[in-house]
PDB file of C-alpha atoms in Angstrom:
ATOM      1  CA  MET A   4     154.434  34.894 -85.860  1.00 92.00           C
ATOM      2  CA  ARG A   5     153.888  35.093 -89.603  1.00 96.00           C
ATOM      3  CA  LYS A   6     155.667  37.465 -91.970  1.00 97.00           C
ATOM      4  CA  LEU A   7     153.484  39.802 -94.077  1.00 98.00           C
ATOM      5  CA  ILE A   8     154.822  40.664 -97.550  1.00 98.00           C
ATOM      6  CA  TYR A   9     153.517  43.350 -99.899  1.00 98.00           C
ATOM      7  CA  GLY A  10     154.792  43.044-103.450  1.00 97.00           C
ATOM      8  CA  MET A  11     153.585  44.070-106.885  1.00 95.00           C
ATOM      9  CA  ASN A  12     154.666  45.345-110.278  1.00 96.00           C
ATOM     10  CA  LEU A  13     154.772  49.124-110.369  1.00 96.00           C
ATOM     11  CA  THR A  14     155.779  52.003-112.592  1.00 98.00           C
ATOM     12  CA  LEU A  15     158.918  54.023-111.993  1.00 98.00           C
ATOM     13  CA  ASP A  16     156.719  56.817-110.624  1.00 97.00           C
ATOM     14  CA  GLY A  17     155.137  54.438-108.118  1.00 97.00           C
ATOM     15  CA  TYR A  18     151.784  53.323-109.551  1.00 97.00           C
ATOM     16  CA  ILE A  19     150.410  49.765-109.680  1.00 95.00           C
ATOM     17  CA  ALA A  20     147.765  50.856-112.207  1.00 94.00           C
ATOM     18  CA  ALA A  21     147.563  53.859-114.505  1.00 95.00           C
ATOM     19  CA  PRO A  22     144.390  56.000-114.636  1.00 95.00           C
ATOM     20  CA  GLY A  23     141.314  53.920-115.392  1.00 93.00           C
ATOM     21  CA  ASP A  24     142.888  50.881-113.680  1.00 90.00           C
ATOM     22  CA  ASP A  25     145.027  50.329-116.799  1.00 93.00           C
ATOM     23  CA  ILE A  26     147.721  47.707-116.139  1.00 91.00           C
ATOM     24  CA  GLY A  27     148.674  47.200-119.792  1.00 92.00           C
ATOM     25  CA  TRP A  28     152.193  48.460-119.051  1.00 93.00           C
ATOM     26  CA  SER A  29     152.856  45.611-116.592  1.00 90.00           C
ATOM     27  CA  VAL A  30     153.141  42.566-118.846  1.00 87.00           C
ATOM     28  CA  PRO A  31     155.928  40.614-117.131  1.00 89.00           C
ATOM     29  CA  SER A  32     158.729  38.801-118.915  1.00 91.00           C
ATOM     30  CA  ASP A  33     158.804  35.023-118.540  1.00 90.00           C
ATOM     31  CA  GLU A  34     161.505  35.394-115.882  1.00 94.00           C
ATOM     32  CA  LEU A  35     159.540  37.932-113.841  1.00 94.00           C
ATOM     33  CA  PHE A  36     156.372  35.866-114.144  1.00 91.00           C
ATOM     34  CA  GLN A  37     158.305  32.845-112.833  1.00 92.00           C
ATOM     35  CA  PHE A  38     159.623  34.946-109.923  1.00 95.00           C
ATOM     36  CA  TRP A  39     156.042  35.857-108.916  1.00 93.00           C
ATOM     37  CA  SER A  40     154.933  32.235-109.332  1.00 92.00           C
ATOM     38  CA  ASP A  41     157.774  31.089-107.064  1.00 94.00           C
ATOM     39  CA  GLN A  42     156.752  33.760-104.536  1.00 94.00           C
ATOM     40  CA  LEU A  43     153.214  32.402-104.632  1.00 92.00           C
ATOM     41  CA  GLN A  44     154.497  28.865-104.053  1.00 93.00           C
ATOM     42  CA  ALA A  45     156.400  30.055-100.955  1.00 95.00           C
ATOM     43  CA  THR A  46     153.322  31.833 -99.553  1.00 96.00           C
ATOM     44  CA  ASP A  47     151.066  30.169 -97.012  1.00 96.00           C
ATOM     45  CA  LEU A  48     148.142  32.625 -97.247  1.00 97.00           C
ATOM     46  CA  SER A  49     147.218  35.449 -99.642  1.00 97.00           C
ATOM     47  CA  LEU A  50     145.208  38.464 -98.494  1.00 97.00           C
ATOM     48  CA  TYR A  51     143.230  40.360-101.144  1.00 95.00           C
ATOM     49  CA  GLY A  52     141.257  43.555-101.346  1.00 92.00           C
ATOM     50  CA  ARG A  53     138.060  43.464-103.392  1.00 89.00           C
ATOM     51  CA  LYS A  54     139.355  45.013-106.619  1.00 87.00           C
ATOM     52  CA  LEU A  55     142.398  42.818-107.037  1.00 87.00           C
ATOM     53  CA  TRP A  56     140.415  39.762-105.942  1.00 88.00           C
ATOM     54  CA  GLN A  57     137.889  40.417-108.690  1.00 89.00           C
ATOM     55  CA  THR A  58     140.680  40.805-111.249  1.00 87.00           C
ATOM     56  CA  MET A  59     142.505  37.644-110.162  1.00 86.00           C
ATOM     57  CA  SER A  60     139.370  35.514-109.725  1.00 85.00           C
ATOM     58  CA  SER A  61     138.092  36.461-113.175  1.00 84.00           C
ATOM     59  CA  TYR A  62     141.171  34.939-114.821  1.00 79.00           C
ATOM     60  CA  TRP A  63     143.240  32.498-112.767  1.00 84.00           C
ATOM     61  CA  PRO A  64     140.670  29.829-111.824  1.00 79.00           C
ATOM     62  CA  THR A  65     140.689  28.717-115.468  1.00 84.00           C
ATOM     63  CA  GLY A  66     143.999  30.243-116.565  1.00 83.00           C
ATOM     64  CA  ASP A  67     145.492  26.783-117.030  1.00 84.00           C
ATOM     65  CA  GLN A  68     142.719  25.813-119.460  1.00 88.00           C
ATOM     66  CA  ARG A  69     143.023  28.770-121.825  1.00 87.00           C
ATOM     67  CA  PRO A  70     144.308  28.186-125.360  1.00 91.00           C
ATOM     68  CA  GLY A  71     147.989  29.031-125.564  1.00 89.00           C
ATOM     69  CA  ALA A  72     148.569  28.964-121.804  1.00 88.00           C
ATOM     70  CA  THR A  73     152.284  28.593-121.148  1.00 87.00           C
ATOM     71  CA  PRO A  74     153.630  26.003-118.715  1.00 88.00           C
ATOM     72  CA  ALA A  75     154.353  28.853-116.265  1.00 87.00           C
ATOM     73  CA  GLU A  76     150.763  30.146-116.533  1.00 88.00           C
ATOM     74  CA  ILE A  77     149.412  26.628-116.006  1.00 88.00           C
ATOM     75  CA  GLU A  78     151.578  26.225-112.910  1.00 90.00           C
ATOM     76  CA  PHE A  79     150.589  29.663-111.549  1.00 88.00           C
ATOM     77  CA  ALA A  80     146.859  29.011-112.105  1.00 90.00           C
ATOM     78  CA  ARG A  81     147.038  25.728-110.219  1.00 91.00           C
ATOM     79  CA  ARG A  82     149.027  27.265-107.373  1.00 91.00           C
ATOM     80  CA  TRP A  83     146.623  30.205-107.145  1.00 90.00           C
ATOM     81  CA  ARG A  84     143.520  28.007-107.113  1.00 90.00           C
ATOM     82  CA  ASP A  85     144.916  25.645-104.464  1.00 91.00           C
ATOM     83  CA  MET A  86     146.345  28.153-102.017  1.00 92.00           C
ATOM     84  CA  SER A  87     144.456  29.586 -99.040  1.00 95.00           C
ATOM     85  CA  LYS A  88     143.153  33.101 -99.601  1.00 95.00           C
ATOM     86  CA  VAL A  89     141.272  35.722 -97.617  1.00 97.00           C
ATOM     87  CA  VAL A  90     139.277  38.482 -99.309  1.00 95.00           C
ATOM     88  CA  PHE A  91     138.435  41.639 -97.368  1.00 95.00           C
ATOM     89  CA  SER A  92     135.291  43.311 -98.675  1.00 93.00           C
ATOM     90  CA  SER A  93     131.996  44.723 -97.509  1.00 90.00           C
ATOM     91  CA  THR A  94     130.441  44.458-101.000  1.00 92.00           C
ATOM     92  CA  VAL A  95     131.400  40.951-102.173  1.00 89.00           C
ATOM     93  CA  ASP A  96     129.013  38.288-100.896  1.00 87.00           C
ATOM     94  CA  LYS A  97     130.560  35.078-102.259  1.00 89.00           C
ATOM     95  CA  VAL A  98     134.105  33.809-102.816  1.00 91.00           C
ATOM     96  CA  ASP A  99     135.411  30.527-104.230  1.00 88.00           C
ATOM     97  CA  TRP A 100     138.669  28.661-104.800  1.00 86.00           C
ATOM     98  CA  ASN A 101     139.859  27.963-101.262  1.00 89.00           C
ATOM     99  CA  THR A 102     138.970  31.496-100.143  1.00 93.00           C
ATOM    100  CA  ARG A 103     137.400  32.953 -97.016  1.00 95.00           C
ATOM    101  CA  LEU A 104     135.535  36.294 -96.947  1.00 95.00           C
ATOM    102  CA  VAL A 105     136.072  38.843 -94.171  1.00 95.00           C
ATOM    103  CA  THR A 106     133.616  41.745 -93.996  1.00 94.00           C
ATOM    104  CA  GLY A 107     134.759  43.235 -90.683  1.00 92.00           C
ATOM    105  CA  ASP A 108     137.824  45.156 -89.527  1.00 96.00           C
ATOM    106  CA  ALA A 109     140.663  44.242 -91.904  1.00 96.00           C
ATOM    107  CA  VAL A 110     143.465  45.520 -89.667  1.00 97.00           C
ATOM    108  CA  ALA A 111     142.185  43.525 -86.688  1.00 98.00           C
ATOM    109  CA  GLU A 112     141.942  40.346 -88.786  1.00 98.00           C
ATOM    110  CA  ILE A 113     145.382  40.817 -90.362  1.00 98.00           C
ATOM    111  CA  THR A 114     146.844  41.389 -86.888  1.00 98.00           C
ATOM    112  CA  ARG A 115     145.208  38.162 -85.707  1.00 97.00           C
ATOM    113  CA  LEU A 116     146.461  36.207 -88.728  1.00 97.00           C
ATOM    114  CA  LYS A 117     150.004  37.514 -88.260  1.00 97.00           C
ATOM    115  CA  ALA A 118     150.013  36.320 -84.648  1.00 97.00           C
ATOM    116  CA  GLU A 119     149.246  32.738 -85.729  1.00 95.00           C
ATOM    117  CA  ASP A 120     151.872  30.125 -86.446  1.00 94.00           C
ATOM    118  CA  GLY A 121     152.390  29.507 -90.115  1.00 94.00           C
ATOM    119  CA  GLY A 122     154.263  30.474 -93.222  1.00 95.00           C
ATOM    120  CA  PRO A 123     154.459  33.864 -94.900  1.00 97.00           C
ATOM    121  CA  MET A 124     151.379  35.795 -95.978  1.00 98.00           C
ATOM    122  CA  ASP A 125     151.222  38.175 -98.895  1.00 97.00           C
ATOM    123  CA  ILE A 126     148.904  41.124 -99.187  1.00 98.00           C
ATOM    124  CA  ALA A 127     147.609  42.388-102.513  1.00 91.00           C
ATOM    125  CA  GLY A 128     145.596  45.428-103.400  1.00 88.00           C
ATOM    126  CA  ALA A 129     146.537  49.028-102.761  1.00 91.00           C
ATOM    127  CA  THR A 130     143.722  49.932-100.376  1.00 92.00           C
ATOM    128  CA  LEU A 131     144.102  46.847 -98.206  1.00 95.00           C
ATOM    129  CA  ALA A 132     147.907  47.094 -98.205  1.00 96.00           C
ATOM    130  CA  GLY A 133     147.650  50.799 -97.367  1.00 95.00           C
ATOM    131  CA  ALA A 134     145.637  50.013 -94.228  1.00 96.00           C
ATOM    132  CA  ALA A 135     148.169  47.357 -93.198  1.00 97.00           C
ATOM    133  CA  MET A 136     151.036  49.748 -93.956  1.00 96.00           C
ATOM    134  CA  ARG A 137     149.573  52.511 -91.780  1.00 95.00           C
ATOM    135  CA  ALA A 138     149.072  49.960 -88.970  1.00 96.00           C
ATOM    136  CA  GLY A 139     152.735  48.917 -89.182  1.00 96.00           C
ATOM    137  CA  LEU A 140     151.896  45.323 -90.132  1.00 97.00           C
ATOM    138  CA  ILE A 141     153.992  44.883 -93.291  1.00 98.00           C
ATOM    139  CA  ASP A 142     157.327  43.148 -92.766  1.00 98.00           C
ATOM    140  CA  GLU A 143     158.635  43.112 -96.319  1.00 98.00           C
ATOM    141  CA  TYR A 144     158.126  45.102 -99.524  1.00 98.00           C
ATOM    142  CA  VAL A 145     158.865  43.608-102.960  1.00 98.00           C
ATOM    143  CA  LEU A 146     158.827  46.106-105.821  1.00 98.00           C
ATOM    144  CA  ALA A 147     159.168  45.059-109.462  1.00 98.00           C
ATOM    145  CA  THR A 148     159.683  48.500-110.983  1.00 98.00           C
ATOM    146  CA  ALA A 149     159.082  48.850-114.723  1.00 98.00           C
ATOM    147  CA  PRO A 150     160.756  51.629-116.729  1.00 98.00           C
ATOM    148  CA  VAL A 151     157.509  53.407-117.525  1.00 97.00           C
ATOM    149  CA  LEU A 152     155.892  56.554-116.137  1.00 97.00           C
ATOM    150  CA  ALA A 153     152.117  56.451-115.643  1.00 97.00           C
ATOM    151  CA  GLY A 154     151.713  60.009-114.390  1.00 96.00           C
ATOM    152  CA  GLY A 155     148.893  58.992-112.072  1.00 97.00           C
ATOM    153  CA  GLY A 156     146.622  56.155-111.089  1.00 96.00           C
ATOM    154  CA  THR A 157     146.688  53.800-108.115  1.00 94.00           C
ATOM    155  CA  PRO A 158     149.821  54.316-106.001  1.00 96.00           C
ATOM    156  CA  PHE A 159     151.774  51.389-104.538  1.00 96.00           C
ATOM    157  CA  PHE A 160     152.458  53.370-101.372  1.00 94.00           C
ATOM    158  CA  THR A 161     149.837  55.106 -99.290  1.00 88.00           C
ATOM    159  CA  SER A 162     150.038  58.257 -97.213  1.00 88.00           C
ATOM    160  CA  LEU A 163     151.557  57.458 -93.850  1.00 90.00           C
ATOM    161  CA  ASP A 164     151.315  59.086 -90.440  1.00 87.00           C
ATOM    162  CA  SER A 165     155.037  58.531 -89.844  1.00 90.00           C
ATOM    163  CA  TRP A 166     157.943  57.165 -91.798  1.00 91.00           C
ATOM    164  CA  VAL A 167     158.896  53.553 -92.025  1.00 94.00           C
ATOM    165  CA  ASN A 168     162.595  52.685 -92.036  1.00 96.00           C
ATOM    166  CA  LEU A 169     163.582  49.844 -94.336  1.00 98.00           C
ATOM    167  CA  ASN A 170     166.643  47.680 -95.008  1.00 98.00           C
ATOM    168  CA  LEU A 171     167.462  46.751 -98.599  1.00 98.00           C
ATOM    169  CA  VAL A 172     167.886  42.960 -98.743  1.00 98.00           C
ATOM    170  CA  GLU A 173     167.875  42.209-102.480  1.00 98.00           C
ATOM    171  CA  THR A 174     168.147  43.807-105.892  1.00 98.00           C
ATOM    172  CA  ARG A 175     167.742  41.913-109.128  1.00 98.00           C
ATOM    173  CA  ALA A 176     167.464  42.936-112.767  1.00 98.00           C
ATOM    174  CA  PHE A 177     164.908  41.324-115.073  1.00 97.00           C
ATOM    175  CA  PRO A 178     164.462  41.637-118.854  1.00 96.00           C
ATOM    176  CA  ASP A 179     162.851  44.762-120.286  1.00 95.00           C
ATOM    177  CA  GLY A 180     164.598  46.984-117.726  1.00 97.00           C
ATOM    178  CA  VAL A 181     162.533  45.814-114.736  1.00 98.00           C
ATOM    179  CA  LEU A 182     164.367  46.168-111.442  1.00 98.00           C
ATOM    180  CA  LEU A 183     163.270  44.124-108.452  1.00 98.00           C
ATOM    181  CA  THR A 184     164.036  45.516-105.010  1.00 98.00           C
ATOM    182  CA  ARG A 185     163.149  43.831-101.753  1.00 98.00           C
ATOM    183  CA  TYR A 186     163.139  45.639 -98.422  1.00 98.00           C
ATOM    184  CA  GLU A 187     162.502  44.496 -94.853  1.00 98.00           C
ATOM    185  CA  THR A 188     160.920  46.785 -92.310  1.00 98.00           C
ATOM    186  CA  ARG A 189     163.458  47.845 -89.705  1.00 96.00           C
ATOM    187  CA  ARG A 190     161.879  47.223 -86.310  1.00 92.00           C
TER     188      ARG A 190
END
């Protein structure tokens, strides 16, 4: 059975994007960027919702060819392009870069993918992750919390029908006051 990991940068008040989908506050330090790149390298399959897929696919397929791209950005772009991805959307009609589109029941497909043999999967996008969270499918949460308050926007956590007990398994400080915390779901 595969492990499902949900991790993103977020504000201290719990938002992955400020109002208007503004993520200007979340520019990671070189060390944090390398952490996320290493996470990507250790991931067997990435699951995306439409919005985050559109953001990622508008930049990373050619991110290694942009003027001024750092070695870490070049490495991340190549890893992102080469890895297997699944996009869940009823409005997107075409995906590229080693990606498969799923238009049906996301929770049913994620449940099926988790039951397969294979390495870890990550899930990205608040709406998609929220559905997986409510279904009890997420095994690990990775929060890179920035010392900024957005006051609103897209929350990292969704409303739940019941609480989820977690075990803290790692804390790590990054430059610029970012604190990484990693939790496993207590089953």
